[in-house]
Amino acid sequence: MLKRRLSVLTAMLATLAACLLTPLTASSAVAAPSGCPKIIWQNGEKTVSYENCGGGSQEESDNGGGEGSGNGTPSCDLSAMAGQGNTRWCEGTTTCWAHIPSSVYKTQAEAPEQPPPSEDAVYIFKWCVSADGESSYDWMWYTPDEISLEELAWQAYGRLTIPAFTLEFNPPQKAVIFIDTWWWASGTSDEVLTGSSAAGLVAIADPDRMEVDPGDGSGVMSCPFSTTKSDACAYTYERASDGYPARARLVYTVRFENNGAPLEVPGLPGAIESEWQEVTVPVTEVQASVVG
C-alpha cells in the first residue's frame, strides 16, 4: 500500500513540475475551497457549481464539461488547469484545482497529521496558479458545501431592502425656467438600513447621496441625500417644455459586520441603489409686461 502511494505521489509531482515554469512552494496559508466552487456529493458522484466566479454561475460534473458550460464567465483562466479534471474554480483571478479526496498524503504516513474537524470532512490536495503564474499548493481538510464568509456576505447583501419613495419637486406641479427647482425623496428617511442576519453576518447600508436626472438632456447630477423639502438639491431649467421625464434614485454605501465586528470581504459591492423613480416635470416661462 505504501509503495503504491509513493508511486502515485511521484507521478503527481512529476506532472506538477512539467506544467509549471517556476518551482512550487508549499504554503500552509492556502485556504480551503470556499465560495467558488460549491462541491456537491450525490450518490458517489460530485458536481461542481461555479458561484460568484464573475458573471453568474456554471455547473459541470465528472462526466465532462471541461471549463464548464453556462451563462457565466469565470473571473480567472480555467484553462491554466486544463487536463486536471472538472474540479476547477476561480478565487478572484487565481485558478485552483483540487483532488477530492486526495489520493496521496502530505507525508508518508498512512493518515493525515491532524484528525478531521467533522465526520463529513475529506482530506484534499489543492493547487492554485495566480494570474501572473505564481503557484502554491497544500493538503488540508475540507468539508463539502461549507458556507464561506463570502457566501454569507452575499446572502446578507441580498437581504437589504431599500424603502420606496416618491420623487417630489418644487415649485409644485410646474417648474419655471431660470428659477431653482428643488428635488427630494418623499416618503422615506435618511436612517441607516440593516438587513437580516445570515448566520450572524449582516449588511449595513449608510445613506450616501441622491442622483437626479432632470430629463432635459443635461445628465445625472449628484445631490445630498434629501428626504424633506429643501434647497439642498436644486436644478435650474433653461428651456420650457410640456413635460421633462425627470427621475431620481437613492444611493447607499454598504459595509458588513460579522457578529458585531467589522468585516471586509474583497469582491463584494460597496454600494446599493434604489430603483429609479420617475416624474414628469412641465417647465414654463414667466411672461413679463412693461408698463410705460
PDB file of C-alpha atoms in Angstrom, residues 45-258:
ATOM      1  CA  GLU A  45     -20.646  11.495  -7.888  1.00  0.00           C
ATOM      2  CA  LYS A  46     -19.538  15.093  -7.436  1.00  0.00           C
ATOM      3  CA  THR A  47     -20.932  18.176  -9.136  1.00  0.00           C
ATOM      4  CA  VAL A  48     -19.038  21.450  -9.147  1.00  0.00           C
ATOM      5  CA  SER A  49     -21.122  24.641  -9.124  1.00  0.00           C
ATOM      6  CA  TYR A  50     -19.188  27.792 -10.043  1.00  0.00           C
ATOM      7  CA  GLU A  51     -20.742  30.595  -7.988  1.00  0.00           C
ATOM      8  CA  ASN A  52     -19.547  34.208  -7.736  1.00  0.00           C
ATOM      9  CA  CYS A  53     -16.831  33.447 -10.295  1.00  0.00           C
ATOM     10  CA  GLY A  54     -17.663  36.576 -12.250  1.00  0.00           C
ATOM     11  CA  GLY A  55     -20.950  36.969 -14.099  1.00  0.00           C
ATOM     12  CA  GLY A  56     -23.228  34.217 -12.842  1.00  0.00           C
ATOM     13  CA  SER A  57     -22.820  30.506 -12.236  1.00  0.00           C
ATOM     14  CA  GLN A  58     -21.742  27.467 -14.209  1.00  0.00           C
ATOM     15  CA  GLU A  59     -22.078  23.823 -13.439  1.00  0.00           C
ATOM     16  CA  GLU A  60     -20.265  20.732 -14.614  1.00  0.00           C
ATOM     17  CA  SER A  61     -19.979  17.142 -13.422  1.00  0.00           C
ATOM     18  CA  ASP A  62     -17.481  14.285 -13.503  1.00  0.00           C
ATOM     19  CA  ASN A  63     -18.985  13.137 -16.796  1.00  0.00           C
ATOM     20  CA  GLY A  64     -17.469  16.043 -18.743  1.00  0.00           C
ATOM     21  CA  GLY A  65     -17.710  19.769 -19.112  1.00  0.00           C
ATOM     22  CA  GLY A  66     -14.104  20.936 -19.471  1.00  0.00           C
ATOM     23  CA  GLU A  67     -14.298  24.587 -18.497  1.00  0.00           C
ATOM     24  CA  GLY A  68     -17.999  24.457 -17.773  1.00  0.00           C
ATOM     25  CA  SER A  69     -20.965  25.499 -19.808  1.00  0.00           C
ATOM     26  CA  GLY A  70     -23.397  28.159 -18.747  1.00  0.00           C
ATOM     27  CA  ASN A  71     -24.227  31.821 -18.917  1.00  0.00           C
ATOM     28  CA  GLY A  72     -21.444  32.986 -16.580  1.00  0.00           C
ATOM     29  CA  THR A  73     -17.870  33.882 -17.360  1.00  0.00           C
ATOM     30  CA  PRO A  74     -15.181  32.770 -14.872  1.00  0.00           C
ATOM     31  CA  SER A  75     -13.042  35.560 -13.410  1.00  0.00           C
ATOM     32  CA  CYS A  76      -9.870  33.519 -13.929  1.00  0.00           C
ATOM     33  CA  ASP A  77      -8.269  31.460 -16.703  1.00  0.00           C
ATOM     34  CA  LEU A  78      -9.632  27.961 -16.086  1.00  0.00           C
ATOM     35  CA  SER A  79      -7.513  26.660 -18.953  1.00  0.00           C
ATOM     36  CA  ALA A  80      -4.497  27.087 -16.652  1.00  0.00           C
ATOM     37  CA  MET A  81      -5.683  23.830 -15.075  1.00  0.00           C
ATOM     38  CA  ALA A  82      -6.598  22.118 -18.343  1.00  0.00           C
ATOM     39  CA  GLY A  83      -6.307  18.357 -18.137  1.00  0.00           C
ATOM     40  CA  GLN A  84      -6.807  18.292 -14.373  1.00  0.00           C
ATOM     41  CA  GLY A  85     -10.454  17.243 -14.469  1.00  0.00           C
ATOM     42  CA  ASN A  86     -13.565  19.133 -13.564  1.00  0.00           C
ATOM     43  CA  THR A  87     -12.771  20.205 -10.022  1.00  0.00           C
ATOM     44  CA  ARG A  88     -11.507  23.642 -11.034  1.00  0.00           C
ATOM     45  CA  TRP A  89     -12.646  27.043  -9.818  1.00  0.00           C
ATOM     46  CA  CYS A  90     -11.711  30.722  -9.520  1.00  0.00           C
ATOM     47  CA  GLU A  91     -10.643  32.588  -6.424  1.00  0.00           C
ATOM     48  CA  GLY A  92     -10.634  36.059  -7.921  1.00  0.00           C
ATOM     49  CA  THR A  93      -8.165  35.863 -10.827  1.00  0.00           C
ATOM     50  CA  THR A  94      -6.403  32.836  -9.345  1.00  0.00           C
ATOM     51  CA  THR A  95      -7.180  29.404 -10.815  1.00  0.00           C
ATOM     52  CA  CYS A  96      -7.435  26.487  -8.395  1.00  0.00           C
ATOM     53  CA  TRP A  97      -7.809  22.742  -8.675  1.00  0.00           C
ATOM     54  CA  ALA A  98      -8.290  20.099  -6.016  1.00  0.00           C
ATOM     55  CA  HIS A  99      -8.095  16.324  -5.833  1.00  0.00           C
ATOM     56  CA  ILE A 100     -11.109  15.444  -3.670  1.00  0.00           C
ATOM     57  CA  PRO A 101     -10.339  13.298  -1.798  1.00  0.00           C
ATOM     58  CA  SER A 102      -6.571  13.303  -2.140  1.00  0.00           C
ATOM     59  CA  SER A 103      -5.076  10.044  -3.388  1.00  0.00           C
ATOM     60  CA  VAL A 104      -1.839  10.737  -1.505  1.00  0.00           C
ATOM     61  CA  TYR A 105      -0.947  12.417   1.761  1.00  0.00           C
ATOM     62  CA  LYS A 106       1.384  15.259   2.591  1.00  0.00           C
ATOM     63  CA  THR A 107       3.702  12.849   4.420  1.00  0.00           C
ATOM     64  CA  GLN A 108       4.438   9.165   4.022  1.00  0.00           C
ATOM     65  CA  ALA A 109       2.121   8.385   6.908  1.00  0.00           C
ATOM     66  CA  GLU A 110      -0.962   6.354   6.179  1.00  0.00           C
ATOM     67  CA  ALA A 111      -3.220   9.080   7.641  1.00  0.00           C
ATOM     68  CA  PRO A 112      -3.222  12.896   7.792  1.00  0.00           C
ATOM     69  CA  GLU A 113      -1.364  14.521  10.649  1.00  0.00           C
ATOM     70  CA  GLN A 114      -4.481  16.130  12.102  1.00  0.00           C
ATOM     71  CA  PRO A 115      -7.830  14.417  12.788  1.00  0.00           C
ATOM     72  CA  PRO A 116     -10.806  15.507  10.658  1.00  0.00           C
ATOM     73  CA  PRO A 117     -12.705  18.545  12.021  1.00  0.00           C
ATOM     74  CA  SER A 118     -16.016  16.809  11.311  1.00  0.00           C
ATOM     75  CA  GLU A 119     -17.340  13.472  10.133  1.00  0.00           C
ATOM     76  CA  ASP A 120     -18.122  14.991   6.720  1.00  0.00           C
ATOM     77  CA  ALA A 121     -14.595  16.319   6.157  1.00  0.00           C
ATOM     78  CA  VAL A 122     -12.377  14.849   3.437  1.00  0.00           C
ATOM     79  CA  TYR A 123      -8.617  15.222   3.001  1.00  0.00           C
ATOM     80  CA  ILE A 124      -7.818  17.074  -0.219  1.00  0.00           C
ATOM     81  CA  PHE A 125      -4.861  18.243  -2.279  1.00  0.00           C
ATOM     82  CA  LYS A 126      -5.297  21.831  -3.525  1.00  0.00           C
ATOM     83  CA  TRP A 127      -3.184  23.521  -6.198  1.00  0.00           C
ATOM     84  CA  CYS A 128      -3.563  27.172  -7.290  1.00  0.00           C
ATOM     85  CA  VAL A 129      -1.944  29.292 -10.019  1.00  0.00           C
ATOM     86  CA  SER A 130      -2.256  33.076  -9.887  1.00  0.00           C
ATOM     87  CA  ALA A 131      -2.766  35.267 -12.951  1.00  0.00           C
ATOM     88  CA  ASP A 132       0.966  36.017 -13.049  1.00  0.00           C
ATOM     89  CA  GLY A 133       1.884  32.327 -12.925  1.00  0.00           C
ATOM     90  CA  GLU A 134       2.802  32.029  -9.241  1.00  0.00           C
ATOM     91  CA  SER A 135       1.858  28.608  -7.861  1.00  0.00           C
ATOM     92  CA  SER A 136       1.038  27.298  -4.414  1.00  0.00           C
ATOM     93  CA  TYR A 137      -0.232  24.000  -3.104  1.00  0.00           C
ATOM     94  CA  ASP A 138      -1.168  22.271   0.123  1.00  0.00           C
ATOM     95  CA  TRP A 139      -3.082  19.408   1.675  1.00  0.00           C
ATOM     96  CA  MET A 140      -5.961  20.166   4.010  1.00  0.00           C
ATOM     97  CA  TRP A 141      -9.225  19.007   5.476  1.00  0.00           C
ATOM     98  CA  TYR A 142     -12.271  20.225   3.558  1.00  0.00           C
ATOM     99  CA  THR A 143     -15.944  19.925   4.342  1.00  0.00           C
ATOM    100  CA  PRO A 144     -18.012  19.834   1.114  1.00  0.00           C
ATOM    101  CA  ASP A 145     -20.621  22.584   0.791  1.00  0.00           C
ATOM    102  CA  GLU A 146     -19.119  24.509   3.686  1.00  0.00           C
ATOM    103  CA  ILE A 147     -20.570  28.036   3.615  1.00  0.00           C
ATOM    104  CA  SER A 148     -17.849  30.673   3.386  1.00  0.00           C
ATOM    105  CA  LEU A 149     -17.907  34.229   4.710  1.00  0.00           C
ATOM    106  CA  GLU A 150     -18.139  35.428   1.106  1.00  0.00           C
ATOM    107  CA  GLU A 151     -21.281  33.374   0.514  1.00  0.00           C
ATOM    108  CA  LEU A 152     -22.783  34.608   3.784  1.00  0.00           C
ATOM    109  CA  ALA A 153     -21.922  38.203   2.845  1.00  0.00           C
ATOM    110  CA  TRP A 154     -23.704  37.817  -0.496  1.00  0.00           C
ATOM    111  CA  GLN A 155     -26.716  36.412   1.349  1.00  0.00           C
ATOM    112  CA  ALA A 156     -26.662  39.355   3.765  1.00  0.00           C
ATOM    113  CA  TYR A 157     -26.326  41.834   0.893  1.00  0.00           C
ATOM    114  CA  GLY A 158     -29.381  40.313  -0.776  1.00  0.00           C
ATOM    115  CA  ARG A 159     -31.398  40.869   2.399  1.00  0.00           C
ATOM    116  CA  LEU A 160     -31.030  44.642   2.283  1.00  0.00           C
ATOM    117  CA  THR A 161     -34.328  46.341   1.476  1.00  0.00           C
ATOM    118  CA  ILE A 162     -34.389  49.893   0.139  1.00  0.00           C
ATOM    119  CA  PRO A 163     -37.577  51.743   1.166  1.00  0.00           C
ATOM    120  CA  ALA A 164     -39.811  53.035  -1.607  1.00  0.00           C
ATOM    121  CA  PHE A 165     -40.094  56.775  -2.142  1.00  0.00           C
ATOM    122  CA  THR A 166     -41.803  59.356  -4.353  1.00  0.00           C
ATOM    123  CA  LEU A 167     -39.780  61.956  -6.252  1.00  0.00           C
ATOM    124  CA  GLU A 168     -41.096  65.416  -5.396  1.00  0.00           C
ATOM    125  CA  PHE A 169     -40.177  68.823  -6.800  1.00  0.00           C
ATOM    126  CA  ASN A 170     -40.860  72.487  -6.036  1.00  0.00           C
ATOM    127  CA  PRO A 171     -42.352  74.723  -7.411  1.00  0.00           C
ATOM    128  CA  PRO A 172     -45.132  72.136  -7.329  1.00  0.00           C
ATOM    129  CA  GLN A 173     -46.907  70.979 -10.490  1.00  0.00           C
ATOM    130  CA  LYS A 174     -44.868  73.202 -12.810  1.00  0.00           C
ATOM    131  CA  ALA A 175     -41.249  74.400 -12.781  1.00  0.00           C
ATOM    132  CA  VAL A 176     -40.156  77.784 -14.109  1.00  0.00           C
ATOM    133  CA  ILE A 177     -37.120  78.488 -16.292  1.00  0.00           C
ATOM    134  CA  PHE A 178     -34.198  80.307 -14.621  1.00  0.00           C
ATOM    135  CA  ILE A 179     -35.683  79.622 -11.181  1.00  0.00           C
ATOM    136  CA  ASP A 180     -34.314  76.822  -8.995  1.00  0.00           C
ATOM    137  CA  THR A 181     -36.318  73.614  -8.896  1.00  0.00           C
ATOM    138  CA  TRP A 182     -35.898  71.695  -5.645  1.00  0.00           C
ATOM    139  CA  TRP A 183     -35.832  67.889  -5.500  1.00  0.00           C
ATOM    140  CA  TRP A 184     -36.294  65.439  -2.642  1.00  0.00           C
ATOM    141  CA  ALA A 185     -37.298  61.829  -1.952  1.00  0.00           C
ATOM    142  CA  SER A 186     -40.627  61.876  -0.170  1.00  0.00           C
ATOM    143  CA  GLY A 187     -41.924  59.015   1.962  1.00  0.00           C
ATOM    144  CA  THR A 188     -38.570  57.708   3.199  1.00  0.00           C
ATOM    145  CA  SER A 189     -35.911  58.728   5.720  1.00  0.00           C
ATOM    146  CA  ASP A 190     -32.154  59.087   5.973  1.00  0.00           C
ATOM    147  CA  GLU A 191     -31.807  56.293   8.529  1.00  0.00           C
ATOM    148  CA  VAL A 192     -29.140  53.606   8.299  1.00  0.00           C
ATOM    149  CA  LEU A 193     -30.521  50.338   6.884  1.00  0.00           C
ATOM    150  CA  THR A 194     -29.595  46.923   8.294  1.00  0.00           C
ATOM    151  CA  GLY A 195     -30.528  43.678   6.578  1.00  0.00           C
ATOM    152  CA  SER A 196     -31.496  40.493   8.370  1.00  0.00           C
ATOM    153  CA  SER A 197     -28.717  38.263   9.673  1.00  0.00           C
ATOM    154  CA  ALA A 198     -27.091  35.483   7.671  1.00  0.00           C
ATOM    155  CA  ALA A 199     -25.607  33.273  10.385  1.00  0.00           C
ATOM    156  CA  GLY A 200     -24.514  36.346  12.342  1.00  0.00           C
ATOM    157  CA  LEU A 201     -23.298  38.310   9.315  1.00  0.00           C
ATOM    158  CA  VAL A 202     -25.255  41.450   8.368  1.00  0.00           C
ATOM    159  CA  ALA A 203     -25.044  44.070   5.624  1.00  0.00           C
ATOM    160  CA  ILE A 204     -25.456  47.715   6.627  1.00  0.00           C
ATOM    161  CA  ALA A 205     -26.385  50.471   4.176  1.00  0.00           C
ATOM    162  CA  ASP A 206     -25.472  54.066   5.045  1.00  0.00           C
ATOM    163  CA  PRO A 207     -27.277  56.867   3.138  1.00  0.00           C
ATOM    164  CA  ASP A 208     -24.790  58.473   0.754  1.00  0.00           C
ATOM    165  CA  ARG A 209     -26.431  60.594  -1.941  1.00  0.00           C
ATOM    166  CA  MET A 210     -29.368  61.151  -4.257  1.00  0.00           C
ATOM    167  CA  GLU A 211     -28.854  61.074  -8.017  1.00  0.00           C
ATOM    168  CA  VAL A 212     -31.210  63.191 -10.113  1.00  0.00           C
ATOM    169  CA  ASP A 213     -31.671  63.298 -13.869  1.00  0.00           C
ATOM    170  CA  PRO A 214     -33.744  66.442 -14.695  1.00  0.00           C
ATOM    171  CA  GLY A 215     -34.708  64.877 -18.034  1.00  0.00           C
ATOM    172  CA  ASP A 216     -33.634  67.800 -20.231  1.00  0.00           C
ATOM    173  CA  GLY A 217     -30.505  66.103 -21.535  1.00  0.00           C
ATOM    174  CA  SER A 218     -28.140  67.664 -19.000  1.00  0.00           C
ATOM    175  CA  GLY A 219     -27.354  64.256 -17.464  1.00  0.00           C
ATOM    176  CA  VAL A 220     -27.402  62.871 -13.942  1.00  0.00           C
ATOM    177  CA  MET A 221     -26.327  65.128 -11.085  1.00  0.00           C
ATOM    178  CA  SER A 222     -25.310  64.100  -7.573  1.00  0.00           C
ATOM    179  CA  CYS A 223     -27.074  65.696  -4.618  1.00  0.00           C
ATOM    180  CA  PRO A 224     -27.074  65.331  -0.844  1.00  0.00           C
ATOM    181  CA  PHE A 225     -29.344  62.569   0.465  1.00  0.00           C
ATOM    182  CA  SER A 226     -32.567  64.647   0.596  1.00  0.00           C
ATOM    183  CA  THR A 227     -35.809  63.286   2.094  1.00  0.00           C
ATOM    184  CA  THR A 228     -37.525  66.561   3.058  1.00  0.00           C
ATOM    185  CA  LYS A 229     -38.406  69.715   1.157  1.00  0.00           C
ATOM    186  CA  SER A 230     -35.345  71.988   0.977  1.00  0.00           C
ATOM    187  CA  ASP A 231     -32.945  73.626  -1.450  1.00  0.00           C
ATOM    188  CA  ALA A 232     -30.237  71.006  -0.739  1.00  0.00           C
ATOM    189  CA  CYS A 233     -30.801  69.520  -4.186  1.00  0.00           C
ATOM    190  CA  ALA A 234     -31.645  72.144  -6.782  1.00  0.00           C
ATOM    191  CA  TYR A 235     -31.523  72.485 -10.562  1.00  0.00           C
ATOM    192  CA  THR A 236     -32.348  75.348 -12.928  1.00  0.00           C
ATOM    193  CA  TYR A 237     -34.100  74.613 -16.222  1.00  0.00           C
ATOM    194  CA  GLU A 238     -33.207  76.875 -19.141  1.00  0.00           C
ATOM    195  CA  ARG A 239     -35.817  75.758 -21.661  1.00  0.00           C
ATOM    196  CA  ALA A 240     -39.553  75.420 -21.346  1.00  0.00           C
ATOM    197  CA  SER A 241     -41.274  72.083 -22.002  1.00  0.00           C
ATOM    198  CA  ASP A 242     -44.676  70.438 -21.760  1.00  0.00           C
ATOM    199  CA  GLY A 243     -43.011  67.803 -19.603  1.00  0.00           C
ATOM    200  CA  TYR A 244     -39.466  66.611 -18.965  1.00  0.00           C
ATOM    201  CA  PRO A 245     -39.107  62.920 -17.933  1.00  0.00           C
ATOM    202  CA  ALA A 246     -37.199  63.502 -14.682  1.00  0.00           C
ATOM    203  CA  ARG A 247     -36.028  60.638 -12.475  1.00  0.00           C
ATOM    204  CA  ALA A 248     -34.017  60.015  -9.295  1.00  0.00           C
ATOM    205  CA  ARG A 249     -32.612  57.225  -7.163  1.00  0.00           C
ATOM    206  CA  LEU A 250     -31.061  56.869  -3.699  1.00  0.00           C
ATOM    207  CA  VAL A 251     -27.535  55.523  -3.261  1.00  0.00           C
ATOM    208  CA  TYR A 252     -26.204  53.864  -0.088  1.00  0.00           C
ATOM    209  CA  THR A 253     -22.686  52.729   0.800  1.00  0.00           C
ATOM    210  CA  VAL A 254     -22.550  49.166   2.125  1.00  0.00           C
ATOM    211  CA  ARG A 255     -20.445  47.652   4.901  1.00  0.00           C
ATOM    212  CA  PHE A 256     -20.555  44.290   6.661  1.00  0.00           C
ATOM    213  CA  GLU A 257     -20.398  43.097  10.260  1.00  0.00           C
ATOM    214  CA  ASN A 258     -19.867  39.559  11.493  1.00  0.00           C
TER     215      ASN A 258
END
